[in-house]
PDB file of C-alpha atoms in Angstrom:
ATOM      1  CA  LYS A   1      94.360  39.372 -44.326  1.00 59.00           C
ATOM      2  CA  MET A   2      93.896  41.112 -41.082  1.00 67.00           C
ATOM      3  CA  ASP A   3      94.503  38.212 -38.675  1.00 80.00           C
ATOM      4  CA  ALA A   4      98.534  38.097 -40.582  1.00 84.00           C
ATOM      5  CA  GLN A   5      98.885  41.590 -40.159  1.00 87.00           C
ATOM      6  CA  VAL A   6      98.357  41.194 -36.536  1.00 87.00           C
ATOM      7  CA  TRP A   7     100.426  38.607 -36.349  1.00 89.00           C
ATOM      8  CA  LEU A   8     103.035  40.629 -38.140  1.00 89.00           C
ATOM      9  CA  ALA A   9     103.372  43.008 -35.596  1.00 89.00           C
ATOM     10  CA  LEU A  10     103.231  41.606 -32.757  1.00 88.00           C
ATOM     11  CA  ASN A  11     106.275  39.552 -33.990  1.00 88.00           C
ATOM     12  CA  ASN A  12     108.732  42.269 -34.457  1.00 88.00           C
ATOM     13  CA  LEU A  13     107.102  44.000 -31.015  1.00 85.00           C
ATOM     14  CA  LEU A  14     108.670  41.059 -28.573  1.00 87.00           C
ATOM     15  CA  LEU A  15     111.671  40.121 -31.206  1.00 88.00           C
ATOM     16  CA  ALA A  16     113.204  43.104 -33.235  1.00 87.00           C
ATOM     17  CA  PRO A  17     115.698  43.784 -31.489  1.00 85.00           C
ATOM     18  CA  GLU A  18     114.704  47.911 -31.421  1.00 81.00           C
ATOM     19  CA  CYS A  19     111.523  47.259 -29.900  1.00 80.00           C
ATOM     20  CA  ARG A  20     113.473  44.523 -27.450  1.00 79.00           C
ATOM     21  CA  ALA A  21     115.596  46.783 -26.317  1.00 80.00           C
ATOM     22  CA  LYS A  22     113.248  49.585 -24.837  1.00 78.00           C
ATOM     23  CA  TYR A  23     110.339  46.879 -24.011  1.00 79.00           C
ATOM     24  CA  GLU A  24     110.036  46.380 -19.813  1.00 80.00           C
ATOM     25  CA  TRP A  25     108.384  43.296 -18.916  1.00 82.00           C
ATOM     26  CA  ASN A  26     105.657  42.870 -15.983  1.00 83.00           C
ATOM     27  CA  GLU A  27     104.116  40.006 -14.837  1.00 83.00           C
ATOM     28  CA  HIS A  28     100.887  40.818 -16.347  1.00 84.00           C
ATOM     29  CA  ARG A  29     102.658  41.648 -19.663  1.00 85.00           C
ATOM     30  CA  LYS A  30     104.263  39.144 -19.850  1.00 86.00           C
ATOM     31  CA  GLY A  31     100.776  36.605 -18.699  1.00 85.00           C
ATOM     32  CA  GLY A  32      99.356  38.247 -21.991  1.00 86.00           C
ATOM     33  CA  VAL A  33     101.889  37.352 -24.045  1.00 87.00           C
ATOM     34  CA  MET A  34     101.566  33.527 -23.131  1.00 87.00           C
ATOM     35  CA  ARG A  35      98.190  33.785 -23.397  1.00 86.00           C
ATOM     36  CA  LEU A  36      99.302  33.834 -26.970  1.00 86.00           C
ATOM     37  CA  SER A  37     100.623  30.103 -27.373  1.00 84.00           C
ATOM     38  CA  LYS A  38      97.143  28.168 -27.743  1.00 83.00           C
ATOM     39  CA  HIS A  39      96.157  30.403 -30.539  1.00 85.00           C
ATOM     40  CA  PHE A  40     100.173  28.851 -32.038  1.00 85.00           C
ATOM     41  CA  ASN A  41      99.149  26.241 -34.703  1.00 83.00           C
ATOM     42  CA  GLU A  42     100.242  24.122 -37.719  1.00 83.00           C
ATOM     43  CA  ILE A  43      99.104  25.521 -40.206  1.00 84.00           C
ATOM     44  CA  LEU A  44      99.600  28.774 -39.086  1.00 83.00           C
ATOM     45  CA  VAL A  45     102.956  28.714 -38.795  1.00 83.00           C
ATOM     46  CA  ASP A  46     103.222  27.234 -42.169  1.00 87.00           C
ATOM     47  CA  GLN A  47     101.810  29.780 -44.054  1.00 86.00           C
ATOM     48  CA  LEU A  48     103.676  32.309 -41.746  1.00 87.00           C
ATOM     49  CA  PRO A  49     106.755  30.316 -41.067  1.00 89.00           C
ATOM     50  CA  VAL A  50     108.313  33.448 -39.556  1.00 88.00           C
ATOM     51  CA  LEU A  51     106.089  33.275 -36.468  1.00 89.00           C
ATOM     52  CA  SER A  52     108.667  30.073 -35.798  1.00 90.00           C
ATOM     53  CA  ASP A  53     110.295  32.507 -33.315  1.00 91.00           C
ATOM     54  CA  LEU A  54     107.738  34.082 -31.886  1.00 90.00           C
ATOM     55  CA  ARG A  55     106.461  30.721 -30.955  1.00 89.00           C
ATOM     56  CA  ARG A  56     109.605  29.346 -29.476  1.00 89.00           C
ATOM     57  CA  PHE A  57     109.735  32.256 -27.734  1.00 89.00           C
ATOM     58  CA  VAL A  58     105.948  32.092 -26.237  1.00 87.00           C
ATOM     59  CA  GLU A  59     106.792  29.106 -24.961  1.00 85.00           C
ATOM     60  CA  SER A  60     110.368  29.771 -23.288  1.00 86.00           C
ATOM     61  CA  LEU A  61     108.684  32.482 -21.061  1.00 83.00           C
ATOM     62  CA  ALA A  62     107.130  29.905 -18.837  1.00 79.00           C
ATOM     63  CA  LEU A  63     111.116  28.657 -18.076  1.00 79.00           C
ATOM     64  CA  HIS A  64     112.784  32.072 -18.369  1.00 78.00           C
ATOM     65  CA  ALA A  65     111.870  35.487 -17.409  1.00 78.00           C
ATOM     66  CA  PRO A  66     111.991  38.039 -20.260  1.00 76.00           C
ATOM     67  CA  PRO A  67     115.396  39.945 -20.967  1.00 73.00           C
ATOM     68  CA  ALA A  68     115.289  42.991 -19.793  1.00 74.00           C
ATOM     69  CA  PRO A  69     115.911  46.727 -21.314  1.00 68.00           C
ATOM     70  CA  THR A  70     119.328  47.511 -22.666  1.00 67.00           C
ATOM     71  CA  GLU A  71     117.726  51.374 -23.259  1.00 65.00           C
ATOM     72  CA  GLY A  72     115.118  53.515 -21.638  1.00 61.00           C
ATOM     73  CA  ARG A  73     112.710  54.924 -22.729  1.00 58.00           C
ATOM     74  CA  GLY A  74     112.782  57.553 -25.602  1.00 58.00           C
ATOM     75  CA  LEU A  75     109.346  59.286 -24.898  1.00 58.00           C
ATOM     76  CA  VAL A  76     106.857  60.056 -22.248  1.00 59.00           C
ATOM     77  CA  ILE A  77     104.051  61.311 -22.722  1.00 62.00           C
ATOM     78  CA  GLU A  78     102.167  63.829 -20.430  1.00 65.00           C
ATOM     79  CA  GLN A  79      99.499  65.313 -19.775  1.00 66.00           C
ATOM     80  CA  LEU A  80      98.936  69.103 -18.304  1.00 69.00           C
ATOM     81  CA  PRO A  81      96.036  70.012 -16.508  1.00 78.00           C
ATOM     82  CA  GLU A  82      96.421  73.618 -19.160  1.00 79.00           C
ATOM     83  CA  LEU A  83      92.512  74.891 -18.132  1.00 75.00           C
ATOM     84  CA  TRP A  84      93.720  74.678 -14.516  1.00 78.00           C
ATOM     85  CA  THR A  85      97.642  76.070 -14.994  1.00 81.00           C
ATOM     86  CA  GLY A  86      95.485  78.948 -17.277  1.00 80.00           C
ATOM     87  CA  LEU A  87      93.068  79.597 -14.373  1.00 76.00           C
ATOM     88  CA  MET A  88      96.079  79.641 -11.685  1.00 81.00           C
ATOM     89  CA  LYS A  89      97.792  82.366 -13.032  1.00 83.00           C
ATOM     90  CA  SER A  90      94.671  84.882 -13.565  1.00 82.00           C
ATOM     91  CA  ASP A  91      93.972  87.299 -12.226  1.00 85.00           C
ATOM     92  CA  TRP A  92      90.970  86.734  -9.887  1.00 82.00           C
ATOM     93  CA  ASN A  93      89.970  89.857  -9.282  1.00 86.00           C
ATOM     94  CA  LYS A  94      90.012  90.515 -12.644  1.00 87.00           C
ATOM     95  CA  GLU A  95      87.920  88.005 -13.420  1.00 83.00           C
ATOM     96  CA  ALA A  96      85.305  87.936 -10.655  1.00 85.00           C
ATOM     97  CA  LYS A  97      84.699  91.988 -11.971  1.00 87.00           C
ATOM     98  CA  ALA A  98      83.634  90.359 -15.586  1.00 86.00           C
ATOM     99  CA  PHE A  99      82.136  87.793 -14.475  1.00 83.00           C
ATOM    100  CA  THR A 100      79.685  89.770 -12.525  1.00 87.00           C
ATOM    101  CA  GLU A 101      79.282  93.102 -15.353  1.00 85.00           C
ATOM    102  CA  ARG A 102      78.195  90.156 -17.821  1.00 82.00           C
ATOM    103  CA  ILE A 103      75.222  88.512 -15.120  1.00 81.00           C
ATOM    104  CA  LYS A 104      74.071  91.918 -14.895  1.00 83.00           C
ATOM    105  CA  GLY A 105      73.718  92.080 -18.065  1.00 79.00           C
ATOM    106  CA  THR A 106      71.647  88.871 -18.683  1.00 81.00           C
ATOM    107  CA  THR A 107      68.065  88.889 -19.258  1.00 84.00           C
ATOM    108  CA  ALA A 108      64.667  87.023 -18.722  1.00 82.00           C
ATOM    109  CA  GLU A 109      65.216  86.222 -22.372  1.00 84.00           C
ATOM    110  CA  ASP A 110      69.078  85.404 -21.627  1.00 83.00           C
ATOM    111  CA  GLU A 111      69.029  82.681 -19.092  1.00 82.00           C
ATOM    112  CA  MET A 112      65.595  80.869 -21.916  1.00 83.00           C
ATOM    113  CA  GLU A 113      67.801  81.125 -24.839  1.00 84.00           C
ATOM    114  CA  GLU A 114      70.764  79.273 -22.656  1.00 83.00           C
ATOM    115  CA  MET A 115      67.694  76.392 -20.846  1.00 81.00           C
ATOM    116  CA  ARG A 116      66.835  76.195 -24.360  1.00 81.00           C
ATOM    117  CA  GLY A 117      70.565  75.029 -25.681  1.00 80.00           C
ATOM    118  CA  LEU A 118      71.081  73.276 -22.900  1.00 77.00           C
ATOM    119  CA  ALA A 119      67.870  71.595 -23.416  1.00 75.00           C
ATOM    120  CA  SER A 120      68.602  70.937 -27.206  1.00 74.00           C
ATOM    121  CA  MET A 121      71.932  69.437 -26.051  1.00 70.00           C
ATOM    122  CA  TYR A 122      70.524  66.401 -23.842  1.00 65.00           C
ATOM    123  CA  ASP A 123      67.799  66.123 -27.078  1.00 62.00           C
ATOM    124  CA  ALA A 124      70.801  64.902 -28.773  1.00 56.00           C
ATOM    125  CA  ILE A 125      72.357  62.269 -26.867  1.00 58.00           C
ATOM    126  CA  ASP A 126      70.608  59.257 -27.408  1.00 58.00           C
ATOM    127  CA  LEU A 127      70.385  58.113 -23.420  1.00 57.00           C
ATOM    128  CA  GLU A 128      68.591  55.293 -23.896  1.00 58.00           C
ATOM    129  CA  GLN A 129      71.095  53.405 -25.965  1.00 60.00           C
ATOM    130  CA  PHE A 130      72.946  53.256 -22.536  1.00 58.00           C
ATOM    131  CA  MET A 131      70.582  51.657 -20.927  1.00 61.00           C
ATOM    132  CA  GLU A 132      68.641  48.182 -20.192  1.00 70.00           C
ATOM    133  CA  ASP A 133      65.674  46.928 -21.568  1.00 78.00           C
ATOM    134  CA  PRO A 134      62.736  48.588 -19.407  1.00 82.00           C
ATOM    135  CA  LYS A 135      61.073  46.270 -17.090  1.00 86.00           C
ATOM    136  CA  CYS A 136      57.259  46.990 -15.949  1.00 90.00           C
ATOM    137  CA  VAL A 137      57.402  48.405 -12.432  1.00 89.00           C
ATOM    138  CA  VAL A 138      54.869  46.650 -11.116  1.00 90.00           C
ATOM    139  CA  CYS A 139      56.446  42.858 -12.133  1.00 89.00           C
ATOM    140  CA  GLY A 140      59.903  43.417 -13.024  1.00 86.00           C
ATOM    141  CA  LYS A 141      58.190  41.822 -16.248  1.00 88.00           C
ATOM    142  CA  PRO A 142      60.562  43.147 -20.001  1.00 89.00           C
ATOM    143  CA  ALA A 143      58.104  46.151 -20.339  1.00 88.00           C
ATOM    144  CA  GLU A 144      57.224  47.759 -24.113  1.00 86.00           C
ATOM    145  CA  LYS A 145      54.675  50.372 -22.873  1.00 88.00           C
ATOM    146  CA  ARG A 146      54.876  53.315 -20.552  1.00 84.00           C
ATOM    147  CA  CYS A 147      53.161  56.003 -19.324  1.00 89.00           C
ATOM    148  CA  SER A 148      51.624  58.396 -22.664  1.00 87.00           C
ATOM    149  CA  ARG A 149      51.366  61.004 -20.052  1.00 86.00           C
ATOM    150  CA  CYS A 150      55.115  61.793 -17.899  1.00 83.00           C
ATOM    151  CA  LYS A 151      56.966  59.366 -20.618  1.00 80.00           C
ATOM    152  CA  LEU A 152      58.748  57.544 -16.736  1.00 81.00           C
ATOM    153  CA  ASP A 153      57.253  54.271 -15.757  1.00 87.00           C
ATOM    154  CA  TRP A 154      56.710  51.011 -17.805  1.00 88.00           C
ATOM    155  CA  TYR A 155      54.686  48.633 -17.989  1.00 92.00           C
ATOM    156  CA  CYS A 156      54.365  45.058 -19.754  1.00 92.00           C
ATOM    157  CA  GLY A 157      50.446  45.497 -19.901  1.00 90.00           C
ATOM    158  CA  ARG A 158      47.162  47.391 -19.608  1.00 90.00           C
ATOM    159  CA  LYS A 159      46.539  45.529 -16.450  1.00 92.00           C
ATOM    160  CA  CYS A 160      49.676  46.520 -14.229  1.00 92.00           C
ATOM    161  CA  GLN A 161      48.640  49.966 -15.902  1.00 91.00           C
ATOM    162  CA  VAL A 162      46.053  49.911 -14.002  1.00 92.00           C
ATOM    163  CA  LYS A 163      46.720  48.794 -11.484  1.00 91.00           C
ATOM    164  CA  ALA A 164      50.155  50.925 -10.576  1.00 90.00           C
ATOM    165  CA  TRP A 165      48.027  54.535 -11.924  1.00 91.00           C
ATOM    166  CA  LYS A 166      46.605  54.700  -7.998  1.00 90.00           C
ATOM    167  CA  LYS A 167      49.984  54.781  -7.119  1.00 89.00           C
ATOM    168  CA  HIS A 168      51.652  56.419  -9.928  1.00 89.00           C
ATOM    169  CA  GLN A 169      48.674  59.870 -10.239  1.00 90.00           C
ATOM    170  CA  PRO A 170      50.681  62.321  -8.432  1.00 89.00           C
ATOM    171  CA  LEU A 171      53.856  61.326  -9.454  1.00 86.00           C
ATOM    172  CA  CYS A 172      52.265  61.641 -12.823  1.00 87.00           C
ATOM    173  CA  ASP A 173      50.117  64.723 -12.598  1.00 89.00           C
ATOM    174  CA  ALA A 174      52.991  67.467 -10.609  1.00 87.00           C
ATOM    175  CA  LEU A 175      55.748  65.472 -13.205  1.00 84.00           C
ATOM    176  CA  CYS A 176      52.903  67.379 -16.607  1.00 85.00           C
ATOM    177  CA  ASP A 177      52.553  70.319 -14.559  1.00 85.00           C
ATOM    178  CA  SER A 178      56.019  71.322 -14.275  1.00 81.00           C
ATOM    179  CA  LEU A 179      56.602  69.855 -18.105  1.00 78.00           C
ATOM    180  CA  LYS A 180      53.328  72.407 -19.082  1.00 81.00           C
ATOM    181  CA  LYS A 181      55.413  75.167 -16.955  1.00 80.00           C
ATOM    182  CA  GLN A 182      58.033  75.181 -18.626  1.00 73.00           C
ATOM    183  CA  GLU A 183      56.450  74.423 -21.946  1.00 76.00           C
ATOM    184  CA  GLU A 184      54.356  77.996 -20.777  1.00 74.00           C
ATOM    185  CA  MET A 185      58.301  79.836 -20.339  1.00 72.00           C
ATOM    186  CA  GLY A 186      59.546  78.678 -23.593  1.00 64.00           C
ATOM    187  CA  VAL A 187      62.475  76.413 -21.838  1.00 52.00           C
ATOM    188  CA  ALA A 188      61.088  72.160 -22.933  1.00 44.00           C
ATOM    189  CA  PRO A 189      59.461  71.325 -25.845  1.00 44.00           C
ATOM    190  CA  GLY A 190      56.770  68.365 -26.233  1.00 42.00           C
ATOM    191  CA  GLN A 191      53.415  68.797 -24.896  1.00 38.00           C
ATOM    192  CA  ALA A 192      51.756  67.494 -21.609  1.00 38.00           C
ATOM    193  CA  GLY A 193      48.325  65.307 -21.282  1.00 39.00           C
ATOM    194  CA  LYS A 194      45.204  65.606 -18.989  1.00 39.00           C
ATOM    195  CA  GLY A 195      43.737  62.459 -20.124  1.00 40.00           C
ATOM    196  CA  PRO A 196      44.092  59.053 -18.179  1.00 41.00           C
ATOM    197  CA  VAL A 197      47.205  57.349 -18.307  1.00 42.00           C
ATOM    198  CA  GLY A 198      47.598  55.756 -22.063  1.00 45.00           C
ATOM    199  CA  GLY A 199      49.512  52.529 -22.999  1.00 43.00           C
ATOM    200  CA  GLY A 200      51.111  53.582 -25.893  1.00 43.00           C
ATOM    201  CA  ALA A 201      54.504  53.140 -26.183  1.00 40.00           C
ATOM    202  CA  ALA A 202      56.822  55.597 -26.051  1.00 39.00           C
TER     203      ALA A 202
END
């Protein structure tokens, strides 16, 4: 079982001579290991007798300091800023000239294509899964409907939606006009309606 594998791994990490010789203890690590004591019971030790030594070791940490390592760490992992290092070694005049030439050769269609690529990248990310459940902008209650034009403000129902329309309309109109212009330029997908505020769910 998975639980048994975890216990056996802990037993090896904490009691195996080759691991104990390199493991560096501190108060944080000691506290974490000591919290294992509440998970020991007679059934567990009966099923995995090898854990009896681990149980005694964990209980002894409350009375004694853990043993110090006798060997140095055999592996050191270091992050290297490869991109930064490469930039620092570059010929900046050459890079600036190449960038200038690339910008000069960029057409309006190239810029549009770049914007389409960025838009599709963000469309592919479901950002709403990282957000909290929507709340009504008027009363703060859980909301299931939002403005059918701009898709921006959420409402718990028609009553709050109508109540907020006078304040929301200028922003809604401005956003819809902006989206419409982007659509005409071929940058952003979607449609922007011109009707009154709707109550359909997104």
